[in-house]
Coordinates of C-alpha atoms and ligand atoms in Angstrom, one line a residue:
M15 CA 98.5 -112.2 70.7
N16 CA 99.1 -115.0 73.3
R17 CA 100.5 -112.6 75.7
R18 CA 97.2 -110.5 75.5
A19 CA 95.1 -113.6 75.8
V20 CA 97.0 -114.8 78.9
L21 CA 97.3 -111.5 80.6
K22 CA 94.4 -109.5 79.5
Y23 CA 92.2 -109.6 82.5
A24 CA 94.4 -111.0 85.0
G25 CA 94.5 -107.7 87.1
L26 CA 90.7 -107.4 87.1
S27 CA 90.6 -111.0 88.2
A28 CA 92.6 -110.1 91.1
A29 CA 90.8 -106.8 91.5
T30 CA 87.5 -108.5 92.4
A31 CA 88.2 -111.9 93.6
A32 CA 88.3 -111.2 97.2
I33 CA 84.8 -110.0 97.8
P34 CA 83.4 -111.3 101.0
E35 CA 80.3 -112.9 99.6
P36 CA 78.5 -113.6 103.0
M37 CA 78.5 -109.7 103.4
I38 CA 76.3 -109.4 100.3
S39 CA 72.6 -109.7 100.7
F40 CA 70.4 -110.4 97.8
T41 CA 66.7 -110.1 96.9
A42 CA 65.3 -112.7 94.7
A43 CA 65.4 -110.1 91.8
Q44 CA 69.0 -109.5 92.4
S45 CA 70.0 -113.0 91.7
G46 CA 67.8 -113.4 88.7
A47 CA 68.4 -115.5 85.6
P48 CA 69.7 -114.2 82.3
A49 CA 67.3 -111.8 80.8
N50 CA 65.2 -113.0 78.0
T51 CA 66.4 -116.4 77.6
E52 CA 63.1 -117.6 75.9
S53 CA 63.0 -118.8 72.5
G54 CA 62.3 -116.4 69.8
V55 CA 64.1 -113.4 70.9
T56 CA 64.1 -110.5 68.2
A57 CA 67.4 -108.9 69.0
F58 CA 68.3 -105.5 67.7
N59 CA 70.0 -102.3 68.8
Q60 CA 67.4 -100.9 71.4
V61 CA 68.7 -97.4 70.9
G62 CA 68.2 -97.3 67.2
Y63 CA 70.0 -96.8 64.1
L64 CA 71.6 -94.1 61.8
P65 CA 69.2 -93.4 58.8
G66 CA 71.7 -94.4 56.0
K67 CA 73.4 -97.3 57.8
E68 CA 72.7 -101.1 58.1
K69 CA 69.8 -102.2 60.2
I70 CA 69.5 -106.0 60.9
S71 CA 67.7 -107.9 63.5
S72 CA 68.7 -111.3 64.7
V73 CA 65.7 -113.7 65.3
S74 CA 66.6 -116.7 67.4
T75 CA 64.7 -120.1 67.0
P76 CA 62.4 -118.7 64.3
G77 CA 61.0 -122.0 63.3
T78 CA 61.0 -123.4 59.8
G79 CA 59.7 -122.1 56.6
A80 CA 59.6 -118.7 55.0
L81 CA 58.6 -116.0 57.5
S82 CA 57.9 -112.4 56.9
F83 CA 58.4 -109.5 59.2
Q84 CA 57.2 -105.8 59.1
V85 CA 58.5 -102.5 60.3
V86 CA 55.7 -100.5 61.7
R87 CA 55.7 -96.8 62.8
N88 CA 55.5 -96.6 66.8
P89 CA 52.0 -94.8 67.6
V90 CA 52.5 -91.5 69.1
P91 CA 50.7 -91.0 72.4
G92 CA 47.1 -89.9 71.9
A93 CA 46.9 -91.4 68.4
P94 CA 43.9 -93.6 67.5
P95 CA 44.5 -97.3 68.5
D96 CA 45.4 -98.6 65.0
A97 CA 47.7 -95.6 64.2
G98 CA 51.0 -96.6 63.1
Q99 CA 50.1 -100.3 62.3
Q100 CA 50.3 -99.7 58.8
P101 CA 53.7 -101.2 57.8
V102 CA 56.3 -99.0 56.4
F103 CA 58.3 -102.1 55.4
H104 CA 57.8 -105.8 54.6
G105 CA 60.6 -108.2 54.5
N106 CA 61.3 -111.9 54.7
L107 CA 63.7 -113.5 57.3
T108 CA 66.7 -115.2 55.9
A109 CA 66.8 -119.1 56.5
A110 CA 68.0 -119.8 60.1
V111 CA 71.6 -120.7 60.4
L112 CA 73.3 -122.1 63.4
D113 CA 75.3 -119.4 65.3
Q114 CA 78.3 -121.1 66.8
A115 CA 78.8 -118.5 69.6
S116 CA 75.4 -118.8 71.0
G117 CA 74.1 -122.2 69.9
D118 CA 71.1 -120.4 68.3
P119 CA 69.6 -121.1 65.0
V120 CA 69.4 -117.4 63.9
A121 CA 67.4 -115.9 61.1
L122 CA 68.1 -112.2 60.0
A123 CA 65.6 -109.4 59.4
D124 CA 67.2 -106.8 57.2
F125 CA 65.3 -103.4 57.2
S126 CA 68.2 -101.3 56.1
Q127 CA 66.0 -99.7 53.5
V128 CA 63.9 -98.1 56.2
T129 CA 65.7 -94.6 56.4
T130 CA 63.0 -92.1 57.2
P131 CA 63.7 -90.8 60.8
G132 CA 61.2 -91.8 63.3
R133 CA 60.1 -94.2 66.0
Y134 CA 59.5 -97.8 65.0
R135 CA 58.7 -101.4 66.1
L136 CA 59.7 -104.6 64.5
V137 CA 56.8 -107.2 64.1
V138 CA 58.0 -110.8 63.7
Q139 CA 55.6 -113.7 64.0
G140 CA 52.9 -111.5 65.2
R141 CA 55.0 -110.3 68.1
S142 CA 55.8 -106.6 68.2
S143 CA 59.1 -105.5 69.6
E144 CA 59.9 -102.5 71.9
P145 CA 60.2 -99.3 70.0
F146 CA 63.5 -98.0 68.6
S147 CA 64.6 -94.9 66.7
I148 CA 66.0 -94.2 63.3
S149 CA 67.6 -90.9 63.7
K150 CA 70.8 -88.9 62.9
S151 CA 71.2 -88.3 66.6
A152 CA 70.3 -91.9 67.7
Y153 CA 73.4 -92.4 69.7
S154 CA 73.5 -88.9 71.4
D155 CA 71.9 -89.8 74.8
A156 CA 73.9 -93.1 75.0
L157 CA 77.1 -91.2 74.4
T158 CA 76.3 -88.7 77.1
L159 CA 75.3 -91.3 79.6
S160 CA 78.3 -93.5 78.9
M161 CA 80.8 -90.6 79.4
R162 CA 78.9 -89.2 82.4
A163 CA 79.4 -92.5 84.0
F164 CA 83.1 -91.4 84.5
Y165 CA 81.8 -88.5 86.7
G166 CA 79.8 -91.2 88.6
Q167 CA 83.2 -93.0 89.2
R168 CA 84.8 -89.8 90.6
C169 CA 86.7 -90.1 93.9
G170 CA 87.3 -87.5 96.5
C171 CA 84.4 -85.2 95.7
T172 CA 80.7 -84.9 95.9
V173 CA 79.2 -86.8 93.0
D174 CA 75.5 -86.1 91.9
L175 CA 74.3 -87.6 88.9
G176 CA 70.6 -86.8 89.8
G177 CA 67.9 -89.2 90.4
G178 CA 69.4 -90.2 93.9
Y179 CA 72.8 -91.4 92.3
S180 CA 75.0 -89.4 94.5
H181 CA 77.5 -89.6 97.4
P182 CA 79.4 -87.1 99.4
P183 CA 83.2 -87.0 99.1
C184 CA 85.0 -90.4 99.7
H185 CA 88.4 -91.6 100.5
L186 CA 89.7 -88.4 101.9
N187 CA 92.2 -90.2 104.1
G188 CA 95.3 -91.5 102.0
A189 CA 98.6 -92.6 103.1
Y190 CA 101.9 -93.9 101.7
H191 CA 102.1 -97.7 102.1
A192 CA 105.3 -99.2 103.5
T193 CA 106.0 -100.6 100.1
S194 CA 106.1 -97.1 98.4
G195 CA 109.4 -96.0 99.9
R196 CA 107.7 -93.1 101.5
Q197 CA 105.6 -92.6 104.8
G198 CA 103.0 -90.2 105.9
V199 CA 99.6 -89.0 105.0
V200 CA 98.5 -87.8 101.5
A201 CA 95.4 -85.7 100.5
N202 CA 92.9 -87.0 98.1
H203 CA 93.8 -86.1 94.6
G204 CA 90.8 -87.4 92.7
G205 CA 90.7 -90.0 90.0
W206 CA 88.1 -92.4 89.0
H207 CA 87.1 -95.5 91.0
D208 CA 88.4 -98.2 88.8
A209 CA 85.6 -100.6 88.4
G210 CA 83.2 -102.3 90.8
D211 CA 85.6 -101.6 93.6
Y212 CA 87.0 -98.3 94.8
G213 CA 90.8 -98.7 93.8
R214 CA 92.7 -96.4 91.5
Y215 CA 95.3 -97.9 89.2
V216 CA 97.7 -96.1 87.0
V217 CA 98.0 -98.9 84.4
N218 CA 94.3 -99.3 83.9
S219 CA 93.8 -95.5 84.1
G220 CA 96.4 -95.3 81.3
I221 CA 94.6 -97.1 78.6
S222 CA 91.1 -95.8 79.8
T223 CA 92.5 -92.1 79.7
G224 CA 94.4 -92.6 76.6
T225 CA 91.4 -94.0 74.8
L226 CA 89.2 -91.1 75.8
L227 CA 91.7 -88.6 74.7
W228 CA 92.1 -90.3 71.4
A229 CA 88.4 -90.1 70.9
W230 CA 88.7 -86.4 71.5
E231 CA 91.4 -86.1 68.7
L232 CA 89.5 -88.1 66.3
F233 CA 85.8 -87.2 66.9
A234 CA 86.0 -83.8 68.5
E235 CA 83.0 -82.7 66.4
A236 CA 80.9 -85.2 68.4
L237 CA 82.4 -84.4 71.7
K238 CA 83.1 -80.6 71.9
N239 CA 79.4 -79.7 72.7
L240 CA 78.7 -82.6 74.9
S241 CA 76.9 -81.3 78.0
L242 CA 77.7 -83.5 80.9
N243 CA 76.4 -81.4 83.7
I244 CA 79.5 -81.7 85.9
P245 CA 80.8 -79.3 88.4
E246 CA 83.2 -77.9 85.7
S247 CA 80.4 -77.2 83.1
G248 CA 80.4 -73.7 81.9
G249 CA 84.2 -73.3 82.3
K250 CA 86.6 -72.7 79.5
V251 CA 87.4 -76.3 78.9
P252 CA 84.8 -78.5 77.2
D253 CA 83.0 -80.9 79.5
Y254 CA 84.5 -83.8 78.0
L255 CA 88.0 -82.8 78.6
A256 CA 87.3 -81.3 82.0
E257 CA 85.8 -84.8 83.1
I258 CA 89.0 -86.5 81.7
R259 CA 91.1 -84.0 83.5
W260 CA 89.8 -85.2 86.8
N261 CA 91.6 -88.5 86.3
I262 CA 94.8 -87.0 84.8
E263 CA 95.3 -84.9 87.9
W264 CA 95.2 -88.2 90.0
M265 CA 97.6 -89.8 87.6
L266 CA 99.9 -86.9 87.9
S267 CA 99.8 -87.0 91.7
L268 CA 101.1 -90.6 91.6
Q269 CA 104.3 -89.3 90.0
D270 CA 107.3 -89.1 92.4
Q271 CA 109.8 -86.5 92.2
D272 CA 112.3 -88.7 90.4
G273 CA 109.8 -89.1 87.6
G274 CA 108.5 -92.5 88.3
A275 CA 104.9 -93.3 89.1
W276 CA 103.8 -95.5 91.9
H277 CA 101.6 -98.4 90.6
K278 CA 98.2 -97.8 92.3
Q279 CA 96.3 -96.2 95.1
T280 CA 93.9 -98.7 97.0
S281 CA 93.2 -100.1 100.4
E282 CA 95.1 -103.4 101.2
K283 CA 91.9 -105.4 100.8
F284 CA 88.5 -104.7 99.2
C285 CA 85.8 -103.3 101.4
A286 CA 82.4 -104.8 101.6
F287 CA 79.5 -103.7 99.2
I288 CA 79.1 -100.3 100.8
M289 CA 79.0 -96.7 99.5
P290 CA 82.4 -95.1 98.9
Q291 CA 82.1 -92.6 101.7
Q292 CA 81.4 -95.4 104.2
D293 CA 84.8 -97.2 103.1
N294 CA 87.2 -96.2 106.0
L295 CA 90.0 -98.4 104.9
V296 CA 93.1 -96.5 104.3
S297 CA 93.7 -95.6 100.6
Y298 CA 97.3 -96.4 100.3
I299 CA 99.8 -95.4 97.6
I300 CA 101.4 -98.8 97.0
G301 CA 104.8 -99.5 95.5
T302 CA 106.9 -102.5 94.7
G303 CA 108.4 -102.9 98.1
A304 CA 112.1 -102.2 97.1
A305 CA 114.0 -99.5 95.3
P306 CA 113.1 -97.8 93.0
Y307 CA 109.5 -98.5 94.3
K308 CA 107.8 -97.3 91.3
S309 CA 106.9 -99.5 88.4
T310 CA 107.8 -99.3 84.7
C311 CA 104.5 -100.0 83.1
A312 CA 102.6 -97.4 85.3
T313 CA 105.3 -94.8 84.7
A314 CA 105.3 -95.4 80.8
D315 CA 101.5 -95.3 80.7
L316 CA 101.6 -92.0 82.6
A317 CA 104.1 -90.6 80.2
A318 CA 101.8 -91.6 77.2
V319 CA 98.7 -90.2 78.7
A320 CA 100.3 -87.0 79.7
A321 CA 101.9 -86.5 76.3
I322 CA 98.5 -86.9 74.6
A323 CA 97.0 -84.5 77.3
A324 CA 99.6 -81.9 76.4
R325 CA 98.1 -81.8 72.7
C326 CA 94.4 -82.0 73.8
Y327 CA 94.5 -79.3 76.3
S328 CA 97.0 -76.8 74.8
T329 CA 94.3 -74.5 73.2
Y330 CA 92.3 -74.4 76.4
D331 CA 94.7 -74.3 79.2
S332 CA 98.3 -74.0 78.2
A333 CA 99.6 -74.1 81.7
F334 CA 98.1 -77.5 82.2
S335 CA 99.3 -78.7 79.0
Q336 CA 102.8 -77.7 79.8
R337 CA 102.5 -79.3 83.2
C338 CA 101.4 -82.6 81.4
L339 CA 104.2 -82.3 79.0
S340 CA 106.9 -81.9 81.6
A341 CA 105.4 -84.8 83.6
A342 CA 105.4 -87.0 80.4
R343 CA 109.0 -86.1 79.7
R344 CA 110.2 -86.9 83.3
A345 CA 108.2 -90.2 83.3
W346 CA 109.6 -91.3 80.0
T347 CA 113.2 -90.6 81.2
W348 CA 112.5 -92.7 84.3
A349 CA 110.9 -95.5 82.4
V350 CA 113.8 -95.8 79.9
A351 CA 116.2 -95.8 82.7
H352 CA 114.2 -98.4 84.5
P353 CA 112.6 -100.6 81.8
N354 CA 112.2 -103.8 83.8
V355 CA 110.6 -103.0 87.1
P356 CA 107.4 -105.1 87.3
F357 CA 104.7 -104.8 89.9
S358 CA 102.9 -107.5 91.7
N359 CA 101.0 -107.2 94.8
P360 CA 103.1 -107.0 97.9
K361 CA 102.3 -109.3 100.8
G362 CA 99.1 -108.5 102.5
V363 CA 97.8 -106.5 99.6
V364 CA 95.0 -108.3 97.6
T365 CA 93.4 -105.5 95.4
G366 CA 93.9 -105.4 91.7
G367 CA 97.4 -106.3 90.4
Y368 CA 97.4 -105.1 86.8
D369 CA 100.7 -106.9 86.9
D370 CA 102.1 -107.0 83.4
K371 CA 105.6 -108.5 83.2
D372 CA 106.6 -107.1 79.9
C373 CA 106.6 -103.1 79.7
S374 CA 108.3 -102.8 76.3
D375 CA 105.0 -101.9 74.6
E376 CA 104.2 -99.3 77.2
I377 CA 107.6 -97.7 76.6
L378 CA 106.9 -98.0 72.8
W379 CA 103.5 -96.1 73.4
A380 CA 105.1 -93.4 75.6
S381 CA 107.9 -92.9 73.0
A382 CA 105.5 -92.5 70.1
E383 CA 103.1 -90.2 71.9
L384 CA 105.9 -88.0 73.0
W385 CA 107.3 -88.0 69.5
R386 CA 103.9 -87.1 68.1
T387 CA 103.5 -84.3 70.6
T388 CA 107.2 -82.7 70.4
G389 CA 108.9 -84.1 67.4
D390 CA 111.9 -84.6 69.5
N391 CA 114.4 -87.0 67.8
Q392 CA 115.1 -88.9 71.1
Y393 CA 111.6 -90.1 71.3
E394 CA 111.5 -91.3 67.7
Q395 CA 114.7 -93.0 68.0
S396 CA 113.5 -94.9 71.2
F397 CA 110.2 -95.8 69.3
L398 CA 112.2 -97.1 66.3
A399 CA 114.5 -99.0 68.5
G400 CA 111.6 -101.0 69.9
V401 CA 110.0 -101.8 66.5
D402 CA 112.0 -104.9 65.7
A403 CA 111.2 -106.6 69.0
L404 CA 107.5 -105.8 68.6
P405 CA 106.9 -105.5 64.9
P406 CA 103.5 -104.1 63.7
E407 CA 102.9 -107.4 61.9
T408 CA 102.4 -109.2 65.2
A409 CA 101.6 -106.4 67.5
I410 CA 98.7 -104.7 65.8
W411 CA 95.4 -106.0 67.0
S412 CA 92.8 -104.6 69.3
P413 CA 94.4 -103.0 72.3
A414 CA 94.0 -104.0 76.0
W415 CA 95.6 -102.7 79.2
P416 CA 98.6 -105.2 79.0
G417 CA 99.0 -104.7 75.3
V418 CA 99.2 -101.1 74.2
A419 CA 101.7 -101.7 71.1
P420 CA 98.9 -101.0 68.8
L421 CA 98.3 -97.6 70.2
A422 CA 102.1 -96.9 69.7
Y423 CA 101.8 -97.8 66.0
W424 CA 98.6 -96.0 65.3
T425 CA 99.8 -92.7 67.1
Y426 CA 102.9 -92.8 64.9
A427 CA 100.9 -93.2 61.8
L428 CA 98.4 -90.6 63.0
A429 CA 101.0 -88.1 63.5
E430 CA 101.0 -85.0 61.4
R431 CA 104.7 -84.6 61.5
H432 CA 106.9 -86.7 59.2
G433 CA 108.0 -90.1 60.3
S434 CA 109.3 -93.1 58.4
E435 CA 107.0 -93.6 55.4
K436 CA 108.2 -97.2 55.2
L437 CA 107.1 -97.9 58.7
K438 CA 103.9 -96.1 58.3
S439 CA 103.2 -98.3 55.3
R440 CA 103.6 -101.5 57.4
I441 CA 101.2 -100.0 60.0
Y442 CA 98.7 -99.2 57.4
R443 CA 99.0 -102.6 55.8
K444 CA 98.7 -104.7 59.0
T445 CA 95.8 -102.5 60.4
A446 CA 93.8 -103.1 57.1
E447 CA 94.5 -106.9 57.3
A448 CA 93.4 -107.0 60.9
A449 CA 90.3 -105.1 59.9
Q450 CA 89.5 -107.5 57.2
Q451 CA 89.9 -110.4 59.5
L452 CA 87.3 -108.8 61.8
I453 CA 85.0 -108.1 58.8
S454 CA 85.1 -111.7 57.8
R455 CA 84.3 -112.9 61.4
R456 CA 81.3 -110.7 61.4
S457 CA 79.9 -112.3 58.3
S458 CA 79.5 -115.7 60.1
S459 CA 78.1 -114.3 63.2
G460 CA 74.5 -114.6 63.8
Y461 CA 74.5 -111.6 65.9
G462 CA 76.7 -109.5 63.9
N463 CA 79.8 -109.1 66.1
T464 CA 83.4 -109.6 65.4
L465 CA 84.2 -111.8 68.5
A466 CA 85.9 -115.1 67.8
P467 CA 85.1 -118.0 70.2
E468 CA 88.2 -117.4 72.2
D469 CA 87.3 -113.8 72.6
Y470 CA 84.6 -114.5 75.1
I471 CA 86.9 -113.9 78.1
W472 CA 86.5 -111.7 81.1
G473 CA 85.4 -108.4 79.9
S474 CA 84.5 -109.6 76.3
N475 CA 82.3 -106.7 75.8
S476 CA 85.3 -104.5 76.0
V477 CA 87.0 -106.8 73.5
A478 CA 84.1 -106.1 71.2
A479 CA 84.3 -102.3 71.7
N480 CA 88.2 -102.5 71.2
Q481 CA 87.7 -104.5 68.0
S482 CA 85.6 -101.7 66.9
L483 CA 88.3 -99.2 67.9
L484 CA 90.7 -101.0 65.5
L485 CA 88.1 -101.0 62.7
L486 CA 87.6 -97.2 63.3
I487 CA 91.4 -96.6 63.1
A488 CA 91.4 -98.7 59.9
N489 CA 88.5 -96.6 58.5
H490 CA 90.3 -93.5 59.4
F491 CA 93.4 -94.7 57.4
Q492 CA 91.3 -95.8 54.6
P493 CA 87.6 -95.0 54.7
N494 CA 85.3 -98.0 53.7
P495 CA 81.6 -98.4 54.5
Q496 CA 82.1 -102.1 55.2
T497 CA 84.7 -101.4 57.8
F498 CA 82.5 -98.8 59.5
E499 CA 79.4 -101.0 59.5
A500 CA 81.6 -103.7 61.1
A501 CA 82.6 -101.2 63.9
L502 CA 78.7 -100.3 64.3
G503 CA 78.1 -104.0 64.4
N504 CA 79.6 -104.4 67.7
L505 CA 77.7 -101.3 69.1
H506 CA 74.4 -103.0 67.9
Y507 CA 75.6 -106.3 69.7
L508 CA 76.4 -104.3 73.0
L509 CA 72.9 -102.5 72.9
G510 CA 70.7 -105.4 72.2
R511 CA 71.5 -107.4 69.2
N512 CA 72.8 -110.4 71.3
C513 CA 71.3 -113.8 72.4
F514 CA 69.8 -112.3 75.5
G515 CA 68.1 -109.4 73.9
V516 CA 69.8 -107.3 76.5
S517 CA 71.4 -103.8 76.5
W518 CA 74.6 -104.1 78.2
V519 CA 74.8 -100.6 79.1
T520 CA 72.7 -99.4 82.2
H521 CA 69.8 -97.1 81.5
V522 CA 70.3 -97.4 77.8
G523 CA 67.8 -99.2 75.6
T524 CA 64.6 -100.8 76.4
N525 CA 65.8 -103.8 78.2
P526 CA 69.1 -102.9 79.9
F527 CA 70.8 -105.1 82.4
Q528 CA 70.0 -104.3 86.0
H529 CA 72.5 -105.9 88.4
P530 CA 76.2 -104.7 87.7
H531 CA 79.0 -105.7 90.1
H532 CA 79.3 -102.2 91.2
R533 CA 79.3 -101.2 94.8
P534 CA 77.4 -97.8 94.6
S535 CA 74.7 -99.6 92.4
G536 CA 74.4 -102.4 95.2
A537 CA 74.6 -100.2 98.2
D538 CA 72.4 -97.1 97.4
N539 CA 69.0 -98.4 98.1
I540 CA 67.8 -97.6 94.6
D541 CA 66.6 -100.5 92.5
A542 CA 68.1 -99.5 89.3
P543 CA 71.8 -99.4 88.9
W544 CA 73.9 -96.2 88.3
P545 CA 73.6 -95.0 84.6
G546 CA 75.9 -95.4 81.7
L547 CA 78.0 -98.4 82.7
M548 CA 78.8 -101.3 80.4
S549 CA 78.9 -104.9 81.6
G550 CA 81.9 -107.1 81.2
G551 CA 79.6 -109.4 79.3
P552 CA 79.9 -113.3 78.4
N553 CA 82.9 -115.2 79.8
A554 CA 83.4 -118.7 78.6
R555 CA 85.6 -119.3 81.7
P556 CA 84.0 -117.6 84.5
S557 CA 85.8 -117.5 87.9
D558 CA 83.4 -116.6 90.6
S559 CA 81.0 -118.8 92.6
A560 CA 77.8 -117.1 91.3
A561 CA 79.0 -117.4 87.7
N562 CA 80.0 -121.1 88.2
T563 CA 76.4 -122.1 88.8
L564 CA 75.9 -121.7 85.2
P565 CA 76.0 -125.0 83.1
K566 CA 78.5 -125.1 80.3
L567 CA 76.9 -123.2 77.5
P568 CA 78.2 -121.7 74.3
P569 CA 80.4 -118.9 75.0
M570 CA 78.0 -116.0 74.2
R571 CA 75.5 -117.5 76.6
M572 CA 78.0 -117.6 79.6
W573 CA 76.5 -114.4 81.1
M574 CA 74.1 -113.7 83.9
D575 CA 72.6 -110.5 85.2
D576 CA 73.8 -111.1 88.8
Q577 CA 75.6 -108.5 91.0
R578 CA 77.7 -111.3 92.6
A579 CA 79.1 -112.5 89.3
Y580 CA 82.0 -110.4 88.9
S581 CA 83.7 -112.3 86.2
L582 CA 80.5 -111.7 84.0
N583 CA 78.9 -108.5 85.2
E584 CA 81.4 -106.0 86.6
V585 CA 81.8 -102.7 85.1
A586 CA 85.3 -100.9 84.5
I587 CA 86.7 -97.7 83.2
N588 CA 88.7 -99.4 80.6
W589 CA 85.6 -101.0 79.3
N590 CA 83.5 -97.8 79.2
A591 CA 86.4 -95.9 77.5
P592 CA 86.2 -97.9 74.1
L593 CA 82.4 -97.8 74.4
V594 CA 82.7 -93.9 74.5
F595 CA 85.1 -94.0 71.5
L596 CA 82.7 -96.1 69.6
L597 CA 79.6 -94.1 70.4
A598 CA 81.5 -90.9 69.6
A599 CA 82.5 -92.2 66.0
A600 CA 78.7 -93.3 65.6
H601 CA 77.4 -90.0 66.8
Q602 CA 79.8 -88.0 64.6
S603 CA 78.9 -90.0 61.5
G604 CA 75.3 -88.9 61.9
L605 CA 76.2 -85.2 62.2
Ligands
ZN892 ZN1 86.7 -92.7 96.5

C-alpha cells in the first residue's frame, strides 16, 4: 500500500510541473473559485439514477430541526405553470452529521422509493434542484461521452468531435532520441495524448488500455453497440474496440525488434498551452540512455495489454489478435530477461516520468494475462513464482499505474481455464475483505464515497473510480447489492454528490466543471471544455502555484475549477478509463 501511496502520481506530477505559467492568459471566469461553495448545497448525481437502485442526496449545512423534502416531477415544456409541482414523494432529512472529509454538516435525503422512470427535481427547504432522470438508460450518454473522449485525445490524425472540438493531424514529425539507442525519424503511429499534455507514455497507456479492455470482457453487453461516431464506425470491429485499437497500435510501435518497449514518446519539454497541431517540438522516442535502452515496466505493461487484446479482438480480426499475441510473447520474454531496468528522465527531458522502480507487479500482470490467453505453463509458473514476494493478502487493493498486482490476481481468478484453486480462494477472500473495507468507509461518508482521508491525493477522483473497479470485481466474484451500490456510490460522488455540487466530468450533468488543465480546452477559443473528461479532483497536498492559493481546508474541499491548477484539475487517460469501466457496469445493470 505504501508503495502505491508514495508513487501513485509521481509521474503525473512530473508530467505537468513544467508548464510555463506566464504563457497562459486567463479571463476572470477561467480563474474562478470552486463552484457552488455556498451553504445549503443539495448534492446528488446530476445525471440521475437507475430505477431500482439507491437514491440519496446530501444536503450540507441544512440547519437544525426536522426538515422535510419532496421529489417533484419536472414539468415538460409547454405544460401548465403548476404542472409537475405535485410531489411524488415526501421524506424527512436525517439529522445532520459532520462529514470529516469535507468539514460539512451533512443531512441525507433518501428517495430510493421513487422508482418510476421520468425527470424529477428535489425540493429542499423551498429550493428546487436542477432536474435529473430516473431511467434504465440514465448513464448511456455519460458512457458514450467519456469513452468518446479518448477519440478526442487521439494523436496523429484529424479529430472532430463536432461542436468545434476538432483539430487537424498533430505531431507528424517524430524521431528517435539519443537515449533510445537508435537514430533517425519515425512516422506518427497514433496513440492517445496522455493527459493535459501531448505526451504518450507506455506505462500509463498500459493500465488505461488494460482497464478499458477488461471493461469489454466484463460488460460487453453495455459496450458492443456503443456508437462513438469515430472514423472506424461502421466497420467490422465494434466502435469501442476500434477506439482502443488506436492506442494499441501506438503501443506496439514502441516495441523494438528485440521485444523490449521504449518508455515513452514525448518532446523534451512541455509545449505551451497551444493546440496539438501547433506544437512543433520534436516528438521523441525516449529510452533509458544506456543498453538495453528499453524499460522493464513499459515492456511488461505492453505484454499484459497485448495479451488481453489478443483475446478481445480474436473474433473480429484474427490477424490483429495474432499480431498482439506475438508482441505480448516477445515483450514478456524481454521483461523476464531484463527484470530490473528502471526508467527515469534523462538529462534535458522534463516530461512525465512514470518512473516506477519496482516492476515485479508489472511482470506478474503480464504473466497472468499471457497464461489466461494461452494456457502456456511457462506463464503460469512465472506468475506463481511471483506470488510469495507480492502475496494477494497485501497486494490486492484498488489498482493504479505503479501498482498493477491486483490486476494480475484478478485476471488469474477470472480466467476460464483451470488454475490453482487454493490461490484463487485467497484472491476471492482478500478481494471480499477489501470490498468490505470500502463498504464500511462509505457508511461514514456524508457524500457516499469510499475514499479515506489519505486517498485525497493527486487524481483522487481516479482513486474513487478504481475503488469502484475493485468493488465491481468483488461483485463479479460474489454478487451482492451492497457491494454494487458502493461502486455506484462513487459514480454519484463524481457526477455531483460532493461538497461542491459539481459534476467532475465535462459536459455531463447540470453543473459540470469548466476549466480542466487540458491544452485543447484552453487553446481552442471555445468557452466550454472538450467533452467527457474527468477532473483529477480534490488533492489535500496540491503542488502547483494556483492550487497553493487555497487555504488549508478539509481534504474534499481542496479543489478548484482552474485551468492552471494541474494538481487539482488535470485530466488523464488513466483517470477516464476506470470511469468508463464504472459507467459500463452501471449501464449494463440497467439493461
Ligand atoms: Zn498529437
